[in-house]
mmCIF file of C-alpha atoms in Angstrom:
data_model
loop_
_atom_site.group_PDB
_atom_site.id
_atom_site.type_symbol
_atom_site.label_atom_id
_atom_site.label_comp_id
_atom_site.label_asym_id
_atom_site.label_seq_id
_atom_site.Cartn_x
_atom_site.Cartn_y
_atom_site.Cartn_z
ATOM 1 C CA UNK X 202 75.550 117.025 124.604
ATOM 2 C CA UNK X 203 78.551 115.780 126.248
ATOM 3 C CA UNK X 204 80.279 118.175 128.528
ATOM 4 C CA UNK X 205 83.695 119.558 127.623
ATOM 5 C CA UNK X 206 86.870 117.970 129.237
ATOM 6 C CA UNK X 207 89.569 119.477 131.464
ATOM 7 C CA UNK X 208 92.817 118.210 129.909
ATOM 8 C CA UNK X 209 96.370 118.210 131.084
ATOM 9 C CA UNK X 210 98.764 118.007 128.184
ATOM 10 C CA UNK X 211 102.479 116.785 129.634
ATOM 11 C CA UNK X 212 105.888 116.040 127.898
ATOM 12 C CA UNK X 213 109.365 116.453 129.005
ATOM 13 C CA UNK X 214 110.496 118.629 126.044
ATOM 14 C CA UNK X 215 107.600 121.202 125.239
ATOM 15 C CA UNK X 216 110.073 122.634 122.568
ATOM 16 C CA UNK X 217 110.430 119.403 120.578
ATOM 17 C CA UNK X 218 108.947 119.366 117.104
ATOM 18 C CA UNK X 219 106.797 116.206 117.652
ATOM 19 C CA UNK X 220 105.079 118.130 120.510
ATOM 20 C CA UNK X 221 104.409 121.281 118.795
ATOM 21 C CA UNK X 222 103.047 119.099 115.661
ATOM 22 C CA UNK X 223 100.873 116.509 117.498
ATOM 23 C CA UNK X 224 99.793 118.340 120.572
ATOM 24 C CA UNK X 225 100.072 122.118 120.382
ATOM 25 C CA UNK X 226 98.712 122.508 116.935
ATOM 26 C CA UNK X 227 95.780 120.633 118.002
ATOM 27 C CA UNK X 228 94.929 122.699 121.368
ATOM 28 C CA UNK X 229 93.224 125.531 119.376
ATOM 29 C CA UNK X 230 90.541 123.240 117.618
ATOM 30 C CA UNK X 231 89.949 121.522 120.753
ATOM 31 C CA UNK X 232 89.578 124.642 122.691
ATOM 32 C CA UNK X 233 87.154 125.812 120.333
ATOM 33 C CA UNK X 234 85.054 122.837 120.923
ATOM 34 C CA UNK X 235 84.916 123.841 124.592
ATOM 35 C CA UNK X 236 87.495 121.945 126.196
ATOM 36 C CA UNK X 237 89.977 123.603 128.865
ATOM 37 C CA UNK X 238 93.600 122.577 128.044
ATOM 38 C CA UNK X 239 96.543 123.105 130.390
ATOM 39 C CA UNK X 240 99.999 122.434 129.271
ATOM 40 C CA UNK X 241 103.098 121.383 131.364
ATOM 41 C CA UNK X 242 106.461 120.126 131.328
ATOM 42 C CA UNK X 243 107.277 116.959 133.205
ATOM 43 C CA UNK X 244 110.094 118.207 135.744
ATOM 44 C CA UNK X 245 113.390 116.548 136.582
ATOM 45 C CA UNK X 246 113.803 115.496 140.175
ATOM 46 C CA UNK X 247 113.358 112.994 142.765
ATOM 47 C CA UNK X 248 110.531 114.948 144.380
ATOM 48 C CA UNK X 249 109.287 117.098 141.827
ATOM 49 C CA UNK X 250 108.143 114.519 139.074
ATOM 50 C CA UNK X 251 105.794 112.430 141.670
ATOM 51 C CA UNK X 252 104.459 115.909 142.956
ATOM 52 C CA UNK X 253 103.210 116.689 139.277
ATOM 53 C CA UNK X 254 101.825 113.201 138.947
ATOM 54 C CA UNK X 255 99.699 113.649 141.926
ATOM 55 C CA UNK X 256 97.974 116.525 140.284
ATOM 56 C CA UNK X 257 96.650 114.432 137.815
ATOM 57 C CA UNK X 258 93.627 113.993 139.698
ATOM 58 C CA UNK X 259 92.563 117.160 139.125
ATOM 59 C CA UNK X 260 91.879 116.636 135.374
ATOM 60 C CA UNK X 261 89.550 114.438 133.437
ATOM 61 C CA UNK X 262 92.318 113.304 131.056
ATOM 62 C CA UNK X 263 96.112 113.189 131.082
ATOM 63 C CA UNK X 264 97.288 113.909 127.496
ATOM 64 C CA UNK X 265 100.889 112.350 127.581
ATOM 65 C CA UNK X 266 103.291 112.945 124.682
ATOM 66 C CA UNK X 267 106.124 110.841 124.081
ATOM 67 C CA UNK X 268 108.156 110.788 127.368
ATOM 68 C CA UNK X 269 108.617 107.283 129.076
ATOM 69 C CA UNK X 270 108.299 107.310 132.799
ATOM 70 C CA UNK X 271 110.373 105.329 134.966
ATOM 71 C CA UNK X 272 108.683 102.082 136.024
ATOM 72 C CA UNK X 273 108.665 102.870 139.735
ATOM 73 C CA UNK X 274 106.515 105.865 138.904
ATOM 74 C CA UNK X 275 103.678 104.135 136.968
ATOM 75 C CA UNK X 276 101.719 103.142 139.914
ATOM 76 C CA UNK X 277 101.537 106.618 140.982
ATOM 77 C CA UNK X 278 100.748 107.679 137.495
ATOM 78 C CA UNK X 279 97.875 105.177 137.270
ATOM 79 C CA UNK X 280 96.512 105.914 140.775
ATOM 80 C CA UNK X 281 96.124 109.707 139.966
ATOM 81 C CA UNK X 282 95.029 109.810 136.389
ATOM 82 C CA UNK X 283 91.375 109.403 135.827
ATOM 83 C CA UNK X 284 92.196 108.735 132.021
ATOM 84 C CA UNK X 285 95.685 108.427 130.430
ATOM 85 C CA UNK X 286 96.057 108.901 126.911
ATOM 86 C CA UNK X 287 99.712 108.462 125.430
ATOM 87 C CA UNK X 288 100.878 109.910 122.091
ATOM 88 C CA UNK X 289 104.052 109.303 120.185
ATOM 89 C CA UNK X 290 105.557 109.150 116.687
ATOM 90 C CA UNK X 291 108.968 107.854 116.840
ATOM 91 C CA UNK X 292 110.030 104.057 117.443
ATOM 92 C CA UNK X 293 110.704 104.650 120.986
ATOM 93 C CA UNK X 294 111.935 101.075 121.808
ATOM 94 C CA UNK X 295 115.079 102.094 119.827
ATOM 95 C CA UNK X 296 117.676 104.577 120.587
ATOM 96 C CA UNK X 297 118.035 107.391 118.111
ATOM 97 C CA UNK X 298 121.849 107.348 118.433
ATOM 98 C CA UNK X 299 123.646 105.235 116.044
ATOM 99 C CA UNK X 300 120.663 104.668 113.730
ATOM 100 C CA UNK X 301 118.257 103.197 115.991
ATOM 101 C CA UNK X 302 120.220 100.824 118.357
ATOM 102 C CA UNK X 303 118.058 98.293 120.154
ATOM 103 C CA UNK X 304 117.558 99.225 123.892
ATOM 104 C CA UNK X 305 116.578 97.038 126.590
ATOM 105 C CA UNK X 306 115.829 99.772 128.990
ATOM 106 C CA UNK X 307 113.796 101.388 126.634
ATOM 107 C CA UNK X 308 111.690 98.248 125.774
ATOM 108 C CA UNK X 309 111.041 97.762 129.569
ATOM 109 C CA UNK X 310 110.024 101.335 130.161
ATOM 110 C CA UNK X 311 107.771 101.461 127.009
ATOM 111 C CA UNK X 312 105.934 98.088 127.761
ATOM 112 C CA UNK X 313 105.401 99.491 131.444
ATOM 113 C CA UNK X 314 103.983 102.772 129.907
ATOM 114 C CA UNK X 315 101.639 101.143 127.378
ATOM 115 C CA UNK X 316 100.256 98.807 130.003
ATOM 116 C CA UNK X 317 99.665 101.768 132.208
ATOM 117 C CA UNK X 318 97.602 103.911 129.722
ATOM 118 C CA UNK X 319 93.964 103.732 128.765
ATOM 119 C CA UNK X 320 94.787 104.654 125.272
ATOM 120 C CA UNK X 321 97.541 105.103 122.932
ATOM 121 C CA UNK X 322 97.695 107.374 119.664
ATOM 122 C CA UNK X 323 100.396 106.812 117.056
ATOM 123 C CA UNK X 324 101.274 108.219 113.590
ATOM 124 C CA UNK X 325 101.626 104.916 111.747
ATOM 125 C CA UNK X 326 100.490 101.168 111.835
ATOM 126 C CA UNK X 327 104.250 100.317 112.098
ATOM 127 C CA UNK X 328 104.475 102.168 115.246
ATOM 128 C CA UNK X 329 101.147 100.997 116.463
ATOM 129 C CA UNK X 330 102.111 97.502 116.032
ATOM 130 C CA UNK X 331 104.659 97.979 118.846
ATOM 131 C CA UNK X 332 102.067 99.084 121.291
ATOM 132 C CA UNK X 333 99.266 96.690 120.647
ATOM 133 C CA UNK X 334 100.824 93.588 122.631
ATOM 134 C CA UNK X 335 100.479 95.917 125.797
ATOM 135 C CA UNK X 336 97.378 98.107 125.221
ATOM 136 C CA UNK X 337 93.973 97.129 124.052
ATOM 137 C CA UNK X 338 93.013 100.475 122.656
ATOM 138 C CA UNK X 339 95.711 101.765 120.123
ATOM 139 C CA UNK X 340 94.692 104.224 117.476
ATOM 140 C CA UNK X 341 96.509 105.560 114.347
ATOM 141 C CA UNK X 342 96.215 109.411 114.070
ATOM 142 C CA UNK X 343 98.606 110.508 111.078
ATOM 143 C CA UNK X 344 100.666 113.565 111.473
ATOM 144 C CA UNK X 345 98.025 116.503 111.330
ATOM 145 C CA UNK X 346 98.917 118.945 108.584
ATOM 146 C CA UNK X 347 97.586 122.373 107.867
ATOM 147 C CA UNK X 348 96.649 122.231 104.050
ATOM 148 C CA UNK X 349 96.803 125.887 102.645
ATOM 149 C CA UNK X 350 93.781 127.157 100.682
ATOM 150 C CA UNK X 351 96.020 128.779 97.823
ATOM 151 C CA UNK X 352 99.317 127.437 97.070
ATOM 152 C CA UNK X 353 100.580 128.756 93.898
ATOM 153 C CA UNK X 354 101.006 126.152 90.943
ATOM 154 C CA UNK X 355 104.485 125.147 90.103
ATOM 155 C CA UNK X 356 104.738 127.136 86.743
ATOM 156 C CA UNK X 357 104.250 130.340 88.959
ATOM 157 C CA UNK X 358 106.854 129.587 91.422
ATOM 158 C CA UNK X 359 110.579 130.674 91.171
ATOM 159 C CA UNK X 360 111.927 131.099 87.632
ATOM 160 C CA UNK X 361 114.667 128.489 88.201
ATOM 161 C CA UNK X 362 113.850 124.907 89.107
ATOM 162 C CA UNK X 363 114.282 124.950 92.842
ATOM 163 C CA UNK X 364 114.890 121.829 95.128
ATOM 164 C CA UNK X 365 113.779 122.037 98.714
ATOM 165 C CA UNK X 366 115.149 120.726 101.877
ATOM 166 C CA UNK X 367 113.771 121.806 105.420
ATOM 167 C CA UNK X 368 114.368 120.023 108.675
ATOM 168 C CA UNK X 369 116.084 119.886 111.787
ATOM 169 C CA UNK X 370 119.717 119.824 112.999
ATOM 170 C CA UNK X 371 119.346 116.023 113.522
ATOM 171 C CA UNK X 372 118.420 115.128 110.222
ATOM 172 C CA UNK X 373 120.498 117.475 108.189
ATOM 173 C CA UNK X 374 123.533 114.913 107.772
ATOM 174 C CA UNK X 375 121.007 112.701 105.918
ATOM 175 C CA UNK X 376 121.798 115.178 102.869
ATOM 176 C CA UNK X 377 125.172 113.613 102.768
ATOM 177 C CA UNK X 378 123.564 110.533 101.414
ATOM 178 C CA UNK X 379 122.647 112.069 98.174
ATOM 179 C CA UNK X 380 125.556 114.115 97.830
ATOM 180 C CA UNK X 381 126.730 112.785 94.385
ATOM 181 C CA UNK X 382 123.288 113.184 92.812
ATOM 182 C CA UNK X 383 123.010 116.713 94.056
ATOM 183 C CA UNK X 384 126.580 117.704 92.827
ATOM 184 C CA UNK X 385 125.569 116.045 89.431
ATOM 185 C CA UNK X 386 122.593 118.611 89.118
ATOM 186 C CA UNK X 387 124.966 121.615 89.145
ATOM 187 C CA UNK X 388 123.822 124.124 86.459
ATOM 188 C CA UNK X 389 120.203 122.500 86.087
ATOM 189 C CA UNK X 390 118.921 123.195 89.509
ATOM 190 C CA UNK X 391 119.073 125.287 92.590
ATOM 191 C CA UNK X 392 118.921 123.938 96.058
ATOM 192 C CA UNK X 393 116.865 125.903 98.853
ATOM 193 C CA UNK X 394 118.224 124.844 102.026
ATOM 194 C CA UNK X 395 116.007 125.909 105.141
ATOM 195 C CA UNK X 396 118.134 124.650 107.862
ATOM 196 C CA UNK X 397 120.295 125.276 110.763
ATOM 197 C CA UNK X 398 123.741 125.286 109.060
ATOM 198 C CA UNK X 399 124.828 126.113 105.411
ATOM 199 C CA UNK X 400 126.299 123.054 103.304
ATOM 200 C CA UNK X 401 127.920 122.976 99.830
ATOM 201 C CA UNK X 402 127.461 120.467 97.161
ATOM 202 C CA UNK X 403 130.221 121.051 94.633
ATOM 203 C CA UNK X 404 129.157 123.642 92.176
ATOM 204 C CA UNK X 405 125.562 123.246 92.863
ATOM 205 C CA UNK X 406 123.895 126.482 93.736
ATOM 206 C CA UNK X 407 122.605 126.448 97.299
ATOM 207 C CA UNK X 408 120.337 129.292 98.471
ATOM 208 C CA UNK X 409 120.792 128.742 102.582
ATOM 209 C CA UNK X 410 117.993 130.205 104.807
ATOM 210 C CA UNK X 411 118.108 129.803 108.522
ATOM 211 C CA UNK X 412 115.215 127.783 109.782
ATOM 212 C CA UNK X 413 112.069 129.575 110.717
ATOM 213 C CA UNK X 414 108.306 129.255 110.477
ATOM 214 C CA UNK X 415 108.405 132.013 108.045
ATOM 215 C CA UNK X 416 111.170 130.826 105.803
ATOM 216 C CA UNK X 417 109.566 127.487 105.881
ATOM 217 C CA UNK X 418 106.286 128.819 104.599
ATOM 218 C CA UNK X 419 108.025 130.940 101.926
ATOM 219 C CA UNK X 420 110.031 128.102 100.710
ATOM 220 C CA UNK X 421 106.953 125.613 100.439
ATOM 221 C CA UNK X 422 105.295 128.252 98.093
ATOM 222 C CA UNK X 423 108.254 128.929 95.961
ATOM 223 C CA UNK X 424 110.104 125.762 95.456
ATOM 224 C CA UNK X 425 109.331 122.775 92.903
ATOM 225 C CA UNK X 426 110.607 119.535 94.115
ATOM 226 C CA UNK X 427 110.815 118.527 97.692
ATOM 227 C CA UNK X 428 113.616 116.155 98.923
ATOM 228 C CA UNK X 429 113.551 113.868 101.842
ATOM 229 C CA UNK X 430 116.781 111.546 102.155
ATOM 230 C CA UNK X 431 116.808 108.924 105.149
ATOM 231 C CA UNK X 432 119.352 106.132 105.924
ATOM 232 C CA UNK X 433 117.509 102.767 106.395
ATOM 233 C CA UNK X 434 117.800 101.793 110.063
ATOM 234 C CA UNK X 435 115.075 100.628 112.604
ATOM 235 C CA UNK X 436 114.726 104.293 113.864
ATOM 236 C CA UNK X 437 114.019 105.755 110.396
ATOM 237 C CA UNK X 438 111.730 102.995 109.367
ATOM 238 C CA UNK X 439 109.217 104.111 112.210
ATOM 239 C CA UNK X 440 109.809 108.016 111.504
ATOM 240 C CA UNK X 441 106.812 109.833 109.984
ATOM 241 C CA UNK X 442 107.925 112.031 107.110
ATOM 242 C CA UNK X 443 106.492 115.350 108.286
ATOM 243 C CA UNK X 444 108.365 117.351 105.653
ATOM 244 C CA UNK X 445 106.923 115.141 102.950
ATOM 245 C CA UNK X 446 103.500 115.814 104.122
ATOM 246 C CA UNK X 447 104.374 119.395 104.118
ATOM 247 C CA UNK X 448 105.506 119.125 100.262
ATOM 248 C CA UNK X 449 102.312 117.635 99.527
ATOM 249 C CA UNK X 450 100.041 119.864 101.290
ATOM 250 C CA UNK X 451 101.561 122.702 99.042
ATOM 251 C CA UNK X 452 101.171 120.700 95.732
ATOM 252 C CA UNK X 453 104.766 119.857 95.609
ATOM 253 C CA UNK X 454 106.344 116.675 94.015
ATOM 254 C CA UNK X 455 108.911 115.104 96.027
ATOM 255 C CA UNK X 456 111.643 112.443 96.060
ATOM 256 C CA UNK X 457 112.592 110.615 99.140
ATOM 257 C CA UNK X 458 114.373 107.593 100.378
ATOM 258 C CA UNK X 459 112.637 104.096 99.905
ATOM 259 C CA UNK X 460 112.489 103.759 103.543
ATOM 260 C CA UNK X 461 109.421 103.062 105.889
ATOM 261 C CA UNK X 462 106.487 105.611 105.673
ATOM 262 C CA UNK X 463 107.873 107.354 102.510
ATOM 263 C CA UNK X 464 106.881 104.293 100.544
ATOM 264 C CA UNK X 465 103.313 104.185 102.090
ATOM 265 C CA UNK X 466 102.894 108.068 101.438
ATOM 266 C CA UNK X 467 104.081 107.960 97.901
ATOM 267 C CA UNK X 468 101.776 104.861 97.226
ATOM 268 C CA UNK X 469 104.345 102.419 96.030
ATOM 269 C CA UNK X 470 105.728 99.202 97.757
ATOM 270 C CA UNK X 471 109.504 99.467 96.208
ATOM 271 C CA UNK X 472 111.695 102.221 94.699
ATOM 272 C CA UNK X 473 110.119 104.020 91.806
ATOM 273 C CA UNK X 474 107.626 106.805 90.640
ATOM 274 C CA UNK X 475 104.155 106.528 92.513
ATOM 275 C CA UNK X 476 100.994 108.348 92.241
ATOM 276 C CA UNK X 477 101.874 110.757 94.969
ATOM 277 C CA UNK X 478 105.914 110.986 95.043
ATOM 278 C CA UNK X 479 109.061 109.206 94.027
ATOM 279 C CA UNK X 480 111.318 106.740 96.274
ATOM 280 C CA UNK X 481 114.872 106.319 95.369
ATOM 281 C CA UNK X 482 117.140 103.733 96.313
ATOM 282 C CA UNK X 483 120.469 105.016 95.427
ATOM 283 C CA UNK X 484 122.084 107.931 93.954
ATOM 284 C CA UNK X 485 121.356 106.909 90.353
ATOM 285 C CA UNK X 486 117.754 106.655 91.361
ATOM 286 C CA UNK X 487 117.853 110.133 92.932
ATOM 287 C CA UNK X 488 119.436 111.870 89.869
ATOM 288 C CA UNK X 489 116.848 110.160 87.524
ATOM 289 C CA UNK X 490 113.962 111.192 89.674
ATOM 290 C CA UNK X 491 114.831 114.952 90.239
ATOM 291 C CA UNK X 492 115.890 115.412 86.635
ATOM 292 C CA UNK X 493 112.597 113.835 85.335
ATOM 293 C CA UNK X 494 110.591 116.129 87.490
ATOM 294 C CA UNK X 495 112.322 119.319 86.840
ATOM 295 C CA UNK X 496 112.212 118.772 83.135
ATOM 296 C CA UNK X 497 108.650 117.491 82.866
ATOM 297 C CA UNK X 498 106.395 120.243 84.263
ATOM 298 C CA UNK X 499 103.299 118.575 83.321
ATOM 299 C CA UNK X 500 104.395 115.380 85.575
ATOM 300 C CA UNK X 501 105.504 117.464 88.144
ATOM 301 C CA UNK X 502 102.113 119.277 88.369
ATOM 302 C CA UNK X 503 100.087 116.234 88.310
ATOM 303 C CA UNK X 504 102.083 114.464 91.017
ATOM 304 C CA UNK X 505 101.733 117.453 93.178
ATOM 305 C CA UNK X 506 98.019 117.898 92.359
ATOM 306 C CA UNK X 507 97.381 114.333 93.324
ATOM 307 C CA UNK X 508 99.370 114.652 96.437
ATOM 308 C CA UNK X 509 97.627 117.509 97.702
ATOM 309 C CA UNK X 510 94.355 115.888 97.376
ATOM 310 C CA UNK X 511 95.564 112.847 99.060
ATOM 311 C CA UNK X 512 96.839 114.975 102.177
ATOM 312 C CA UNK X 513 93.566 117.174 102.107
ATOM 313 C CA UNK X 514 91.621 113.945 102.275
ATOM 314 C CA UNK X 515 93.362 112.029 104.800
ATOM 315 C CA UNK X 516 95.683 114.412 106.847
ATOM 316 C CA UNK X 517 93.993 117.566 107.343
ATOM 317 C CA UNK X 518 94.127 118.603 110.903
ATOM 318 C CA UNK X 519 90.353 119.593 111.135
ATOM 319 C CA UNK X 520 89.319 116.147 110.315
ATOM 320 C CA UNK X 521 91.844 114.305 112.424
ATOM 321 C CA UNK X 522 90.475 116.272 115.498
ATOM 322 C CA UNK X 523 87.210 114.287 115.520
ATOM 323 C CA UNK X 524 88.915 111.047 116.164
ATOM 324 C CA UNK X 525 91.447 112.589 118.607
ATOM 325 C CA UNK X 526 88.622 114.055 120.571
ATOM 326 C CA UNK X 527 86.893 110.624 120.627
ATOM 327 C CA UNK X 528 89.972 108.861 121.990
ATOM 328 C CA UNK X 529 90.689 111.609 124.795
ATOM 329 C CA UNK X 530 86.846 111.164 125.803
ATOM 330 C CA UNK X 531 86.917 107.455 125.500
ATOM 331 C CA UNK X 532 84.335 107.214 122.595
ATOM 332 C CA UNK X 533 86.330 104.488 121.207
ATOM 333 C CA UNK X 534 86.640 100.675 121.170
ATOM 334 C CA UNK X 535 88.040 101.032 124.900
ATOM 335 C CA UNK X 536 86.601 99.329 128.022
ATOM 336 C CA UNK X 537 83.524 101.164 129.253
ATOM 337 C CA UNK X 538 85.504 101.791 132.770
ATOM 338 C CA UNK X 539 87.623 103.849 130.971
ATOM 339 C CA UNK X 540 85.429 106.274 129.479
ATOM 340 C CA UNK X 541 85.767 109.853 131.084
ATOM 341 C CA UNK X 542 82.546 111.200 132.424
ATOM 342 C CA UNK X 543 83.477 115.079 133.057
ATOM 343 C CA UNK X 544 83.257 116.106 136.901
ATOM 344 C CA UNK X 545 80.970 118.711 137.793
#
């Protein structure tokens, strides 16, 4: 039996959603397997940052999430880390501002970081393609999702057909992309908005709930159709639709923009209805999709049921932990010199 690992999980922004979803939620199951995991934030400062990196030698594995180190620090990191595993779920070679502007400095930092790592984990094939020219050990580990045991069937949820959008302050403006479709649904549906700011859509009834884990969980159990609008930009094409995976885990049919990973998760290659969701190209598509789902409960139940089964088979957190543990240890197609042998 292989010995447990001492793992240091590092990131620049420990309060970021990606760190919470891809690292923090995986810590309890890894700890139950005997691994010792310490979390720390990468400090800012000319001396503080290199001081942290020199501590890497005290751990079997450094599990690094998302932050791109400056090139002059990479030799210090490589010298100190016995094994370095980098995780990301955004297209880091682009700037998030302006819809994903190409960034020369980000490309340089990304390439350097990938060359420095022993292994890389990322959330989709689209993102993995950007790392493979620089690292020989790149692994796709989808966004892990906690699949509830007993979400209520759609016909037992809120009496009025209820649409759901939940998300961050950064993505809330995307709702303006489907404003005409939402306004046209006034009198036919209610919009549950679990967000940071209230919004109005003409005469459409909006039930605003300030975002919290509790409100999110309640909404996922009470609503009928999930929404995921996104613009088509280099940034969003690489985004992994975590809210969509949550909708699916709770047996909820959903409608999303026909962009990037939304298409793959829905099971389509172009706008339209798929076996696990519906991808819309414009506001006409959005109105048609939502109207059909709220007026045809049988179709909605079928899509929701199939979506939930798909998530349970491919995205369940417990099943992905096996792959993650192998990558952290080095029990994958990596050079033998990069495999960790835990210190006594």
